């Protein structure tokens, strides 16, 4: 077996459009790392790949859909969740995963994010948070901590940022976790849990953007950043999400873990139950 | 040493696809046993890529393949066949 | 090449019988008859009744209505539903259609067969929420950035709101384009008789799914009619679609050659098939001195003016566009060569369709615009005056 042949044993290989590699992500970028975790999580869940659909928006993480050999949709900026809503509701047998970045999902797409969580739509949202609009060269995103240097905040960020686990939880997500690109095993496990969860599941993965965010903020290399995650992450499962915000560029601790894991009827279950109750036999049940 | 070798039921194996590598060296940094090192050679895009330098050290934990952002390395645990 | 597969309407969605309802409700019934089983919408006057009715009807038919958080979401949510295998529409007006423009471009680029219903009101901005306009006719054609082509139909009556929206869904499936159903406040809110036929009398086009196995299938390789065959999520094709410029595999290719191949085909699949898409109604055009060319509610108002002009002995013909885009260029050119003038009444003041007529006739005959700012329809006298002037 040649060296490259051996690579084909990697569980991620059957997920990849290998004819499109190498990908566009920079050296040390954390996005690819999370894709390794995703492939292993899907395999562990036993989800047939033909039943899995992936939807991305625009941006670096938005390119994930393009590299995954699944039914994959690279949609418009911020609207991956809205597209996923239609995909899921029209065919509830599909396992629909939205994979996109912080600027895409909670910047331009914030409205769809909060409403999908509120509706408890049965989809999984994986958000790679690198604190910047990297594809366009590093502008400030709604997750960028105070003092971050971005191309549109050359004197540092002074506006408050989103605390994403709290945002998701307060809007109604039934599963909320945060990890970093250092925590590969935990990320995989969280993805398994999220994929198995009925309802709106959300994972924030903090990941290094060495070319843009780290460089501009003089935070070192991707390796330095992963080491920082390793040394400063504090696992607090069940933490009150109000307390997990990342408000400065280099906080003493990044709280990670599984914060929310609750049961609540998802959108379609609620729809079928409610309309069934109100309309009785006249109701044509959907997706069951 | 020779006795210990015989008792090993598994060995770690690492494969590398140099042309996919962008030289971030995360695999080298986070390999728990130091089994991989960066090569002095370059791939066609000019990046150094990892080499499986110390197979004896490898436990086949697979972390290199979990971390690699470029799907360029894969480590796993292989059963040592009888007589191997 | 995938042949166009006609079938008949699913009786579950067809409310056969004689009804008295408004155009918005009729459009909803037409959509259901056409096989639409998914609608995403956001409330906006004067279109909301379409989705209100859909939300009441669809639980009894089998399907989904979801009121999304805004029009941007609605206009892409329906495309998700289409790629999962349903026929889908969204319905809006005024500011709503402006918000949807990006996803009209997406639908053109992904070749998502879907229907955008626009019950036109006066604009710009919030404009006249409760009053009519026909001032979105060029927007529906050019509104999203980039080169692409759409199909647009315009009904004049409640019956046509039912009948033509079925055609809109069918055209969307045949050509894999976003199809605009360009109603207006008057047609939407006008109540009149509607006859819904038996389901087996309603012709419905099935989606052109490929019969090729996954290893042979290329998502954007066109058939000879320039339209590619489709697949849906979950069928094992594991395909990719992107709003980036892409090749036949659906993979992004960012260069001039790929761009040229893609946008030319997106435009030509409508342009070259236009003779099969054009649809208009004519009367007494052959020996006319003046032809009144119009569409939607204005075509209906023009009927009175034409009648008055004929009473005065003026030889007036009538051409009503049912499909407005693509525009029936050769026929209008031909008419222009025989008449003194073409009179174009419409509820906008910049000549959104008149300008197209002017471009096509190239001065062969006069083109008399009958502009109106919207808010109400023309007084037939205004159109009559234009006809009289044109007949001189």
XYZ file of C-alpha atoms in Angstrom:
764
model
C 0.000 0.000 0.000
C 1.474 3.308 -1.010
C 1.517 6.150 1.444
C -1.322 8.001 -0.260
C -3.348 4.823 -0.646
C -3.200 4.417 3.120
C -4.844 7.798 3.574
C -7.976 6.313 2.048
C -8.473 4.350 5.247
C -9.105 7.613 7.060
C -12.804 7.687 8.028
C -13.072 11.214 6.670
C -12.151 10.087 3.148
C -15.548 8.768 2.145
C -16.987 12.136 3.198
C -14.701 14.118 0.956
C -14.872 15.216 -2.628
C -11.230 14.273 -2.907
C -11.088 15.556 -6.468
C -11.396 19.040 -4.950
C -8.402 18.745 -2.594
C -6.306 20.503 -1.482
C -9.017 22.787 -0.127
C -9.005 26.578 0.170
C -8.465 26.698 3.923
C -5.163 28.108 5.111
C -2.412 26.200 6.820
C -3.445 25.642 10.428
C -7.065 26.696 9.941
C -9.321 24.882 12.398
C -12.192 24.171 10.031
C -10.730 20.997 8.537
C -10.083 19.646 12.013
C -13.778 19.882 12.841
C -14.599 18.067 9.609
C -12.503 15.119 10.810
C -14.586 15.094 13.982
C -17.799 15.343 11.977
C -16.939 12.367 9.773
C -16.149 10.227 12.786
C -19.299 11.361 14.577
C -21.540 10.523 11.632
C -19.978 7.089 11.352
C -20.426 6.489 15.039
C -24.098 7.480 14.777
C -24.535 5.072 11.890
C -26.348 7.658 9.785
C -26.415 6.413 6.173
C -24.553 8.995 4.120
C -27.353 9.088 1.577
C -29.698 10.384 4.269
C -27.418 13.168 5.367
C -27.664 16.651 3.876
C -25.284 19.456 4.625
C -26.057 23.130 4.181
C -23.547 25.955 4.375
C -23.695 29.684 3.924
C -20.865 31.867 2.704
C -17.382 32.325 4.066
C -14.531 30.023 4.954
C -16.682 27.599 6.912
C -19.299 28.053 4.216
C -16.996 26.043 1.987
C -17.518 22.906 4.076
C -20.541 21.880 2.011
C -18.416 22.003 -1.117
C -15.899 19.513 0.191
C -18.294 16.961 1.621
C -19.442 14.196 -0.685
C -22.970 14.312 0.643
C -26.064 16.020 -0.666
C -24.522 19.397 -0.056
C -25.834 22.887 -0.526
C -23.660 25.966 -0.640
C -26.312 28.650 -0.311
C -26.280 32.416 0.231
C -24.682 34.482 2.938
C -26.458 33.949 6.239
C -29.337 31.924 4.903
C -28.158 28.352 5.353
C -30.589 27.805 8.224
C -33.525 29.131 6.212
C -32.640 26.771 3.350
C -32.202 23.920 5.823
C -35.638 24.696 7.213
C -37.234 23.957 3.858
C -35.071 20.903 3.261
C -35.915 19.400 6.640
C -39.624 20.190 6.586
C -40.081 18.910 3.042
C -38.311 15.639 3.815
C -38.081 14.989 7.551
C -36.268 11.711 6.881
C -33.175 13.617 5.892
C -30.668 14.402 8.607
C -29.990 18.067 7.982
C -26.805 19.661 9.285
C -25.945 23.325 8.921
C -22.212 23.932 8.955
C -21.118 27.553 8.802
C -19.199 30.336 10.456
C -19.858 32.979 13.083
C -20.248 35.907 10.706
C -22.560 33.909 8.495
C -24.792 32.319 11.119
C -25.101 35.024 13.743
C -24.058 38.135 11.838
C -26.019 38.368 8.614
C -27.943 35.194 9.474
C -28.749 35.954 13.095
C -32.467 36.272 12.532
C -32.747 32.796 11.054
C -30.599 31.359 13.822
C -32.800 32.635 16.637
C -36.013 31.637 14.903
C -34.871 28.113 14.071
C -33.872 27.703 17.715
C -37.198 29.134 18.840
C -39.119 26.750 16.586
C -36.947 23.876 17.796
C -36.454 22.759 14.255
C -34.918 19.296 14.144
C -31.585 20.273 12.628
C -28.004 20.381 13.878
C -26.098 23.629 13.606
C -22.311 23.487 13.786
C -20.813 26.936 14.078
C -17.093 27.431 13.641
C -16.215 30.582 15.534
C -12.974 32.206 14.443
C -14.058 35.709 15.501
C -13.684 37.189 12.048
C -14.998 37.388 8.493
C -11.915 35.606 7.232
C -12.928 35.044 3.595
C -13.250 38.783 3.011
C -9.999 39.554 4.758
C -10.824 39.872 8.442
C -13.625 42.251 9.305
C -15.260 42.381 12.733
C -17.970 39.812 13.476
C -20.607 39.886 16.203
C -18.558 37.363 18.181
C -15.282 39.303 18.136
C -14.206 40.029 21.717
C -13.382 43.517 22.952
C -10.070 44.932 21.769
C -9.826 42.575 18.803
C -8.094 44.171 15.871
C -10.019 43.620 12.657
C -9.741 45.402 9.331
C -12.884 47.377 10.100
C -11.923 47.939 13.737
C -8.300 48.954 13.286
C -8.302 50.584 16.738
C -9.880 47.574 18.419
C -13.414 46.331 18.977
C -15.429 48.408 21.433
C -18.892 46.943 20.893
C -20.238 44.059 22.927
C -20.232 40.638 21.348
C -22.584 37.679 21.358
C -22.353 34.922 23.909
C -23.426 32.206 21.488
C -24.320 29.361 23.856
C -26.497 31.778 25.788
C -28.074 33.094 22.606
C -28.935 29.587 21.428
C -30.139 28.426 24.831
C -32.295 31.462 25.480
C -33.940 31.074 22.078
C -34.912 27.491 22.778
C -32.148 25.167 21.566
C -32.445 21.745 23.216
C -28.756 20.914 22.921
C -25.984 23.469 23.341
C -22.279 22.773 23.620
C -19.071 24.665 23.122
C -15.647 23.220 22.474
C -12.498 24.327 20.733
C -10.553 22.866 17.840
C -8.135 21.498 20.441
C -10.855 19.263 21.929
C -11.161 16.876 19.016
C -12.499 13.930 20.984
C -15.032 16.088 22.815
C -16.080 17.765 19.578
C -16.719 14.369 18.048
C -18.712 13.265 21.077
C -20.728 16.489 21.061
C -21.486 15.992 17.373
C -22.697 12.460 18.088
C -24.989 13.787 20.798
C -26.218 16.648 18.636
C -26.911 14.399 15.657
C -28.869 12.044 17.886
C -30.823 14.855 19.488
C -34.367 15.531 18.315
C -34.706 19.261 17.954
C -32.417 22.223 17.451
C -28.917 21.230 18.483
C -26.087 23.704 18.466
C -22.332 23.333 18.806
C -19.987 26.281 18.867
C -16.414 25.320 18.034
C -13.798 27.964 18.644
C -11.142 27.566 16.011
C -7.895 29.218 15.000
C -7.732 31.530 12.000
C -3.965 31.878 11.791
C -3.790 33.934 8.620
C -6.206 36.648 9.612
C -7.363 36.789 13.200
C -4.305 35.421 14.951
C -1.829 37.293 12.812
C -3.589 40.611 13.014
C -3.997 40.294 16.766
C -0.426 39.048 17.221
C -1.659 35.895 18.895
C 0.872 33.560 17.346
C 0.456 30.512 15.192
C -2.325 27.956 14.974
C -0.266 25.751 17.277
C 0.046 28.580 19.791
C -3.687 29.060 19.657
C -4.446 25.374 20.162
C -2.062 25.338 23.110
C -3.853 28.345 24.512
C -7.169 26.490 24.210
C -5.587 23.511 25.925
C -4.252 25.545 28.826
C -7.132 27.942 29.324
C -10.226 25.908 28.610
C -12.241 24.940 31.631
C -14.790 22.183 31.244
C -18.013 23.084 33.016
C -20.824 20.855 31.867
C -24.171 22.355 32.677
C -22.701 25.811 33.243
C -25.170 28.665 33.351
C -24.865 29.974 29.805
C -25.065 33.533 31.089
C -21.587 32.998 32.456
C -19.823 31.613 29.399
C -19.310 34.760 27.323
C -15.898 35.422 25.803
C -15.644 39.125 26.307
C -11.940 39.799 25.863
C -9.398 38.633 23.360
C -7.356 36.451 25.674
C -9.571 35.524 28.607
C -8.079 33.672 31.547
C -10.540 30.893 30.901
C -12.745 29.731 28.096
C -15.632 27.778 29.530
C -16.360 24.733 27.412
C -18.652 21.759 27.791
C -22.199 20.659 27.271
C -24.395 23.391 28.644
C -27.888 22.368 27.604
C -29.409 18.958 26.929
C -33.156 19.054 27.430
C -36.262 17.513 25.902
C -38.862 19.548 24.074
C -41.104 18.691 21.120
C -39.512 19.707 17.859
C -41.347 21.776 15.246
C -42.773 18.906 13.214
C -43.799 16.872 16.230
C -45.562 19.922 17.628
C -47.185 20.603 14.255
C -48.469 17.067 13.870
C -49.684 16.867 17.463
C -51.417 20.215 17.384
C -53.029 19.965 13.973
C -53.991 16.368 14.667
C -55.729 17.464 17.833
C -57.526 20.415 16.246
C -58.421 18.872 12.898
C -58.833 15.231 13.898
C -59.087 12.739 11.049
C -59.149 15.464 8.455
C -55.503 16.258 9.147
C -53.002 14.674 6.793
C -50.053 13.953 9.055
C -46.726 15.055 7.639
C -43.441 13.232 7.613
C -44.419 10.362 9.873
C 13.241 -5.291 24.760
C 12.852 -8.188 22.402
C 10.408 -9.819 24.801
C 8.355 -6.645 25.097
C 8.137 -6.412 21.312
C 6.700 -9.875 21.114
C 3.943 -9.033 23.597
C 2.658 -6.117 21.507
C -0.609 -7.066 19.878
C -1.079 -3.790 18.017
C 1.137 -1.331 16.301
C 0.538 2.235 15.294
C 0.569 3.124 11.622
C 0.637 6.592 10.102
C 0.061 7.459 6.479
C 0.785 10.831 4.961
C -0.425 12.435 1.736
C 2.310 15.028 1.204
C 0.515 16.827 -1.619
C -2.437 17.688 0.612
C -0.262 19.036 3.413
C 0.085 22.749 4.140
C 2.793 22.334 6.708
C 1.010 23.564 9.833
C 2.778 20.891 11.933
C -0.191 20.518 14.269
C 0.133 16.731 13.932
C 3.735 16.869 15.062
C 2.956 19.184 17.953
C 0.030 17.177 19.297
C 1.347 13.673 18.671
C 1.431 12.360 22.249
C 4.505 10.177 21.673
C 6.565 12.202 19.238
C 6.357 9.615 16.488
C 6.123 12.134 13.649
C 8.484 14.895 12.598
C 8.448 17.472 9.852
C 10.363 16.470 6.769
C 13.132 18.598 5.335
C 11.613 18.002 1.927
C 8.983 20.152 0.271
C 5.830 19.176 -1.531
C 4.985 20.723 -4.901
C 3.376 23.735 -3.242
C 6.481 24.347 -1.169
C 5.297 23.094 2.187
C 7.213 20.830 4.510
C 5.131 17.807 5.382
C 5.226 15.282 8.215
C 7.053 12.001 8.164
C 6.420 8.915 10.215
C 9.908 8.978 11.681
C 9.543 6.834 14.785
C 7.055 4.039 14.120
C 8.103 2.318 17.339
C 6.807 5.225 19.346
C 3.402 5.289 17.672
C 0.485 3.940 19.672
C -1.946 4.373 16.793
C -4.092 6.782 18.810
C -5.163 8.530 15.610
C -4.980 12.050 17.007
C -2.826 13.194 14.080
C -5.660 12.340 11.692
C -8.220 13.968 13.965
C -6.297 17.238 14.073
C -5.027 17.482 10.507
C -6.962 20.338 8.895
C -5.917 19.152 5.451
C -6.880 15.465 5.623
C -3.231 14.796 4.841
C -2.338 12.375 7.605
C -4.010 9.357 9.083
C -2.894 7.315 12.030
C -4.510 4.155 13.281
C -3.907 1.003 15.270
C -3.171 -2.127 13.306
C -3.390 -5.615 14.740
C -0.100 -7.410 14.532
C -0.745 -10.674 12.810
C 0.577 -13.956 14.182
C 4.193 -14.444 13.361
C 4.685 -10.769 12.674
C -33.191 13.854 -22.844
C -35.891 13.791 -20.255
C -39.235 14.207 -21.932
C -41.726 16.503 -20.341
C -43.845 14.256 -18.215
C -47.411 15.390 -17.951
C -49.744 13.947 -15.442
C -53.040 15.064 -13.989
C -53.591 16.920 -10.761
C -53.722 15.047 -7.487
C -57.424 15.199 -6.554
C -56.469 15.821 -2.913
C -55.454 19.358 -3.803
C -58.293 20.183 -6.167
C -61.425 21.907 -4.928
C -63.537 21.008 -7.945
C -66.684 23.122 -8.299
C -67.994 26.608 -8.887
C -66.758 29.189 -6.427
C -67.001 32.870 -5.726
C -63.638 33.994 -4.433
C -60.898 36.543 -4.823
C -57.798 36.260 -6.957
C -55.479 35.646 -4.028
C -57.510 32.682 -2.825
C -57.814 31.436 -6.395
C -54.042 31.588 -6.798
C -53.706 29.449 -3.682
C -56.166 26.899 -5.057
C -54.343 26.913 -8.374
C -51.056 26.272 -6.624
C -52.562 23.345 -4.734
C -54.000 21.980 -7.957
C -50.574 22.316 -9.574
C -49.130 20.121 -6.862
C -47.570 22.786 -4.670
C -47.154 21.212 -1.245
C -44.901 23.715 0.418
C -45.185 27.438 0.908
C -43.049 29.763 2.956
C -44.191 33.319 3.385
C -44.204 36.440 5.437
C -47.246 38.665 5.883
C -47.486 41.565 3.500
C -50.390 43.398 1.986
C -51.930 42.863 -0.545
C -50.707 39.281 -0.971
C -51.225 37.738 2.442
C -54.521 36.023 1.644
C -52.691 33.575 -0.592
C -50.689 32.106 2.273
C -53.502 32.532 4.766
C -55.576 30.212 2.657
C -52.624 27.914 2.061
C -52.059 27.617 5.818
C -55.697 26.594 6.254
C -55.805 24.208 3.304
C -52.462 22.432 3.359
C -53.057 20.449 6.583
C -56.040 18.876 4.830
C -54.068 18.120 1.672
C -50.705 17.050 3.062
C -47.769 19.408 3.052
C -46.289 22.295 4.952
C -46.812 25.987 5.322
C -44.335 27.901 7.398
C -44.466 31.577 8.172
C -40.813 32.509 8.114
C -39.143 35.335 9.986
C -38.895 37.516 6.889
C -39.070 37.453 3.113
C -35.379 36.735 2.760
C -35.886 33.518 4.700
C -39.074 32.634 2.829
C -37.430 33.000 -0.542
C -34.703 30.475 0.264
C -36.702 28.200 2.549
C -38.895 27.250 -0.392
C -35.801 26.308 -2.377
C -34.744 23.925 0.373
C -38.159 22.311 0.058
C -37.787 22.031 -3.713
C -34.400 20.337 -3.404
C -36.010 17.903 -0.970
C -38.563 17.028 -3.628
C -41.642 19.218 -3.210
C -43.183 21.828 -5.439
C -43.045 25.107 -3.584
C -43.870 28.778 -3.746
C -43.550 31.971 -1.842
C -45.921 34.890 -2.038
C -45.228 38.542 -1.457
C -45.661 42.157 -2.522
C -43.775 45.440 -2.694
C -40.918 45.562 -0.174
C -41.121 41.783 0.170
C -40.156 41.114 -3.409
C -37.296 43.577 -3.081
C -36.001 41.593 -0.103
C -36.232 38.356 -2.068
C -34.043 39.438 -4.963
C -30.887 37.690 -3.855
C -32.658 34.366 -3.719
C -34.275 34.857 -7.083
C -30.696 34.949 -8.345
C -29.958 31.829 -6.311
C -32.959 30.047 -7.839
C -31.755 31.063 -11.301
C -28.223 29.880 -10.527
C -29.183 26.584 -8.865
C -31.950 26.152 -11.452
C -34.452 25.580 -8.695
C -37.934 25.154 -10.157
C -40.144 27.370 -8.017
C -42.807 30.049 -8.148
C -42.646 33.580 -6.770
C -46.074 35.159 -6.547
C -45.945 38.951 -6.540
C -49.236 40.703 -5.878
C -48.051 44.094 -7.031
C -48.765 47.269 -5.096
C -47.641 50.839 -5.515
C -44.038 51.690 -4.678
C -41.267 52.625 -4.156
C -40.587 51.669 -0.546
C -43.697 51.103 1.550
C -45.616 52.959 -1.139
C -49.242 51.963 -1.392
C -49.721 48.755 0.568
C -53.397 48.386 -0.203
C -53.531 49.753 -3.738
C -52.449 48.388 -7.098
C -49.378 48.922 -9.230
C -47.640 47.183 -12.110
C -44.294 48.717 -11.417
C -42.341 45.534 -10.601
C -42.407 44.248 -14.170
C -38.789 45.068 -14.901
C -37.655 44.239 -11.391
C -38.818 40.669 -11.792
C -36.705 40.454 -14.880
C -33.542 42.190 -13.759
C -33.901 42.495 -9.998
C -31.158 40.180 -8.849
C -27.547 40.897 -9.730
C -25.936 39.149 -12.662
C -27.184 37.697 -15.933
C -30.046 35.255 -15.840
C -33.495 34.871 -17.316
C -36.873 34.244 -15.752
C -40.415 33.587 -16.879
C -43.280 35.853 -15.808
C -47.024 35.421 -16.224
C -49.703 37.951 -15.480
C -53.374 37.134 -14.834
C -56.244 39.556 -15.424
C -59.047 37.693 -13.717
C -59.768 35.454 -10.765
C -60.181 32.482 -13.075
C -56.773 33.211 -14.562
C -55.251 33.503 -11.114
C -56.197 29.858 -10.758
C -55.470 28.702 -14.306
C -52.223 30.519 -14.971
C -50.533 29.742 -11.681
C -50.800 26.102 -12.700
C -48.976 27.052 -15.891
C -46.432 28.931 -13.790
C -45.655 25.785 -11.797
C -45.499 23.725 -14.976
C -43.118 26.147 -16.686
C -40.911 26.181 -13.583
C -40.578 22.408 -13.824
C -39.995 22.321 -17.572
C -37.285 24.980 -17.632
C -36.009 24.860 -14.068
C -36.291 28.586 -13.552
C -37.929 30.789 -10.960
C -41.293 31.730 -12.443
C -42.968 34.957 -11.434
C -46.694 35.108 -11.071
C -47.235 38.833 -11.486
C -50.618 39.617 -10.020
C -51.653 43.022 -8.744
C -53.769 44.268 -5.890
C -56.896 44.521 -8.070
C -56.752 40.984 -9.389
C -55.753 39.735 -5.959
C -58.639 41.358 -4.139
C -61.302 41.174 -6.837
C -63.981 38.593 -6.147
C -65.673 36.819 -9.026
C -66.692 33.467 -10.328
C -64.121 30.706 -10.365
C -64.642 27.318 -11.925
C -62.274 24.647 -10.695
C -62.365 21.659 -13.021
C -62.107 17.996 -12.140
C -58.588 16.992 -11.153
C -58.205 14.757 -14.207
C -58.770 17.780 -16.451
C -55.830 19.654 -14.956
C -52.479 19.045 -16.640
C -49.504 19.029 -14.323
C -45.823 18.687 -15.223
C -43.694 16.346 -13.177
C -40.193 17.251 -12.137
C -37.573 16.180 -14.671
C -35.714 13.730 -12.461
C -32.834 11.898 -14.022
C -32.941 8.209 -14.694
C -29.159 8.041 -14.802
C -27.286 6.226 -12.036
C -25.249 8.429 -9.668
C -21.929 7.582 -11.306
C -23.132 8.897 -14.664
C -25.107 11.868 -13.444
C -23.814 15.418 -13.694
C -26.126 17.890 -11.936
C -25.694 20.723 -14.422
C -25.116 18.903 -17.678
C -27.932 20.158 -19.861
C -30.212 18.163 -22.086
C -30.439 19.340 -25.711
C -33.114 21.844 -24.637
C -30.435 23.360 -22.358
C -32.184 22.272 -19.164
C -30.379 19.835 -16.871
C -32.102 16.892 -15.247
C -32.658 17.116 -11.542
C -32.172 14.979 -8.478
C -33.264 15.539 -4.926
C -31.609 15.201 -1.564
C -31.773 11.699 -0.126
C -31.755 9.865 -3.460
C -28.178 8.696 -3.123
C -26.634 11.016 -5.692
C -24.675 12.914 -3.070
C -24.592 15.946 -5.330
C -23.369 19.457 -4.722
C -24.972 22.727 -5.674
C -23.555 26.170 -5.138
C -24.450 29.755 -5.858
C -20.886 30.217 -7.048
C -20.268 29.971 -10.759
C -20.039 26.241 -11.359
C -19.375 23.595 -13.963
C -21.505 20.620 -14.991
C -20.479 18.758 -11.862
C -21.833 21.595 -9.765
C -18.342 22.405 -8.529
C -17.300 26.035 -8.190
C -15.077 27.243 -11.000
C -14.062 30.849 -10.687
C -12.949 31.945 -14.113
C -14.227 33.695 -17.213
C -14.749 30.548 -19.246
C -16.950 28.833 -16.667
C -18.860 32.065 -16.158
C -19.494 32.370 -19.874
C -20.719 28.809 -20.178
C -22.999 29.077 -17.185
C -24.650 32.442 -17.724
C -25.148 31.937 -21.439
C -26.957 28.708 -20.769
C -29.070 30.236 -17.975
C -30.199 32.926 -20.384
C -30.470 30.800 -23.502
C -32.512 28.052 -21.924
C -35.314 30.610 -21.740
C -34.430 32.618 -24.861
C -34.069 29.632 -27.178
C -37.167 27.954 -25.808
C -39.119 31.212 -25.885
C -41.361 30.190 -28.835
C -42.654 27.400 -26.625
C -43.179 29.766 -23.709
C -44.714 32.874 -25.333
C -48.381 33.158 -24.674
C -50.701 35.989 -25.587
C -54.230 36.621 -26.643
C -55.181 38.700 -29.669
C -58.299 40.041 -31.134
C -58.944 42.021 -34.327
C -55.233 42.648 -34.756
C -55.070 41.712 -38.432
C -56.808 44.773 -39.903
C -56.133 47.166 -37.050
C -54.721 50.673 -37.296
C -53.955 50.715 -33.603
C -53.180 47.811 -31.279
C -53.532 48.099 -27.538
C -50.892 45.921 -25.891
C -51.278 45.315 -22.206
C -51.280 42.740 -19.415
C -52.816 42.013 -16.023
C -55.474 44.337 -14.716
C -54.610 47.062 -17.240
C -55.466 44.744 -20.119
C -58.853 44.299 -18.567
C -59.446 48.022 -18.142
C -58.330 48.521 -21.730
C -61.203 46.331 -22.925
C -63.663 49.127 -22.192
C -61.535 51.711 -23.983
C -61.191 49.419 -26.991
C -64.948 48.925 -27.087
C -65.478 52.710 -26.934
C -62.943 53.290 -29.699
C -64.508 50.677 -31.928
C -67.881 52.360 -31.425
C -66.244 55.485 -32.791
C -65.196 53.502 -35.861
C -61.516 53.219 -35.044
C -59.976 49.923 -36.041
C -58.414 48.808 -32.769
C -56.810 45.483 -32.158
C -55.875 44.009 -28.847
C -52.885 42.025 -27.732
C -52.775 40.805 -24.166
C -49.636 39.269 -22.781
C -50.238 36.258 -20.594
C -46.551 35.462 -20.482
C -44.856 38.844 -20.231
C -41.271 37.521 -20.007
C -39.939 36.181 -22.291
C -41.476 38.850 -24.486
C -43.026 37.772 -27.815
C -40.638 39.866 -29.892
C -41.276 38.491 -33.416
C -45.029 38.849 -33.096
C -44.831 42.409 -31.796
C -42.416 43.259 -34.604
C -44.829 41.814 -37.107
C -47.753 43.777 -35.695
C -45.651 46.944 -35.679
C -45.078 46.565 -39.407
C -48.808 46.672 -40.052
C -50.205 49.278 -37.674
C -49.904 52.992 -37.127
C -49.325 52.675 -33.436
C -49.156 50.380 -30.439
C -50.743 51.777 -27.295
C -49.401 50.434 -23.996
C -51.387 51.169 -20.845
C -49.768 49.965 -17.630
C -49.694 50.934 -13.965
C -46.229 52.436 -13.915
C -44.914 55.697 -15.246
C -41.613 54.633 -16.770
C -43.042 52.356 -19.432
C -41.734 49.098 -18.021
C -43.321 47.083 -20.821
C -43.821 50.004 -23.257
C -40.072 50.539 -23.291
C -39.623 46.917 -24.349
C -42.141 47.471 -27.153
C -40.257 50.594 -28.250
C -37.012 48.666 -28.313
C -38.503 45.926 -30.432
C -40.449 47.975 -32.978
C -37.398 50.162 -33.650
C -39.510 53.048 -34.870
C -41.531 50.964 -37.335
C -44.681 52.335 -35.749
C -45.434 54.772 -32.978
C -45.522 53.476 -29.430
C -47.909 55.435 -27.247
C -47.367 55.006 -23.576
C -50.321 55.322 -21.232
C -48.543 55.655 -17.926
C -50.264 55.568 -14.565
C -48.627 55.965 -11.168
C -50.782 53.279 -9.592
C -53.097 53.478 -6.613
C -56.047 52.771 -8.854
C -56.491 51.560 -12.402
C -56.692 53.709 -15.536
C -59.853 55.533 -16.347
C -60.810 53.887 -19.682
C -61.138 57.419 -21.051
C -57.378 57.933 -20.652
C -56.709 54.849 -22.736
C -59.372 55.912 -25.247
C -57.711 59.315 -25.591
C -54.417 57.588 -26.295
C -56.044 55.355 -28.904
C -57.690 58.345 -30.606
C -54.405 60.220 -30.623
C -52.590 57.154 -31.953
C -55.145 56.608 -34.707
C -54.626 60.089 -36.164
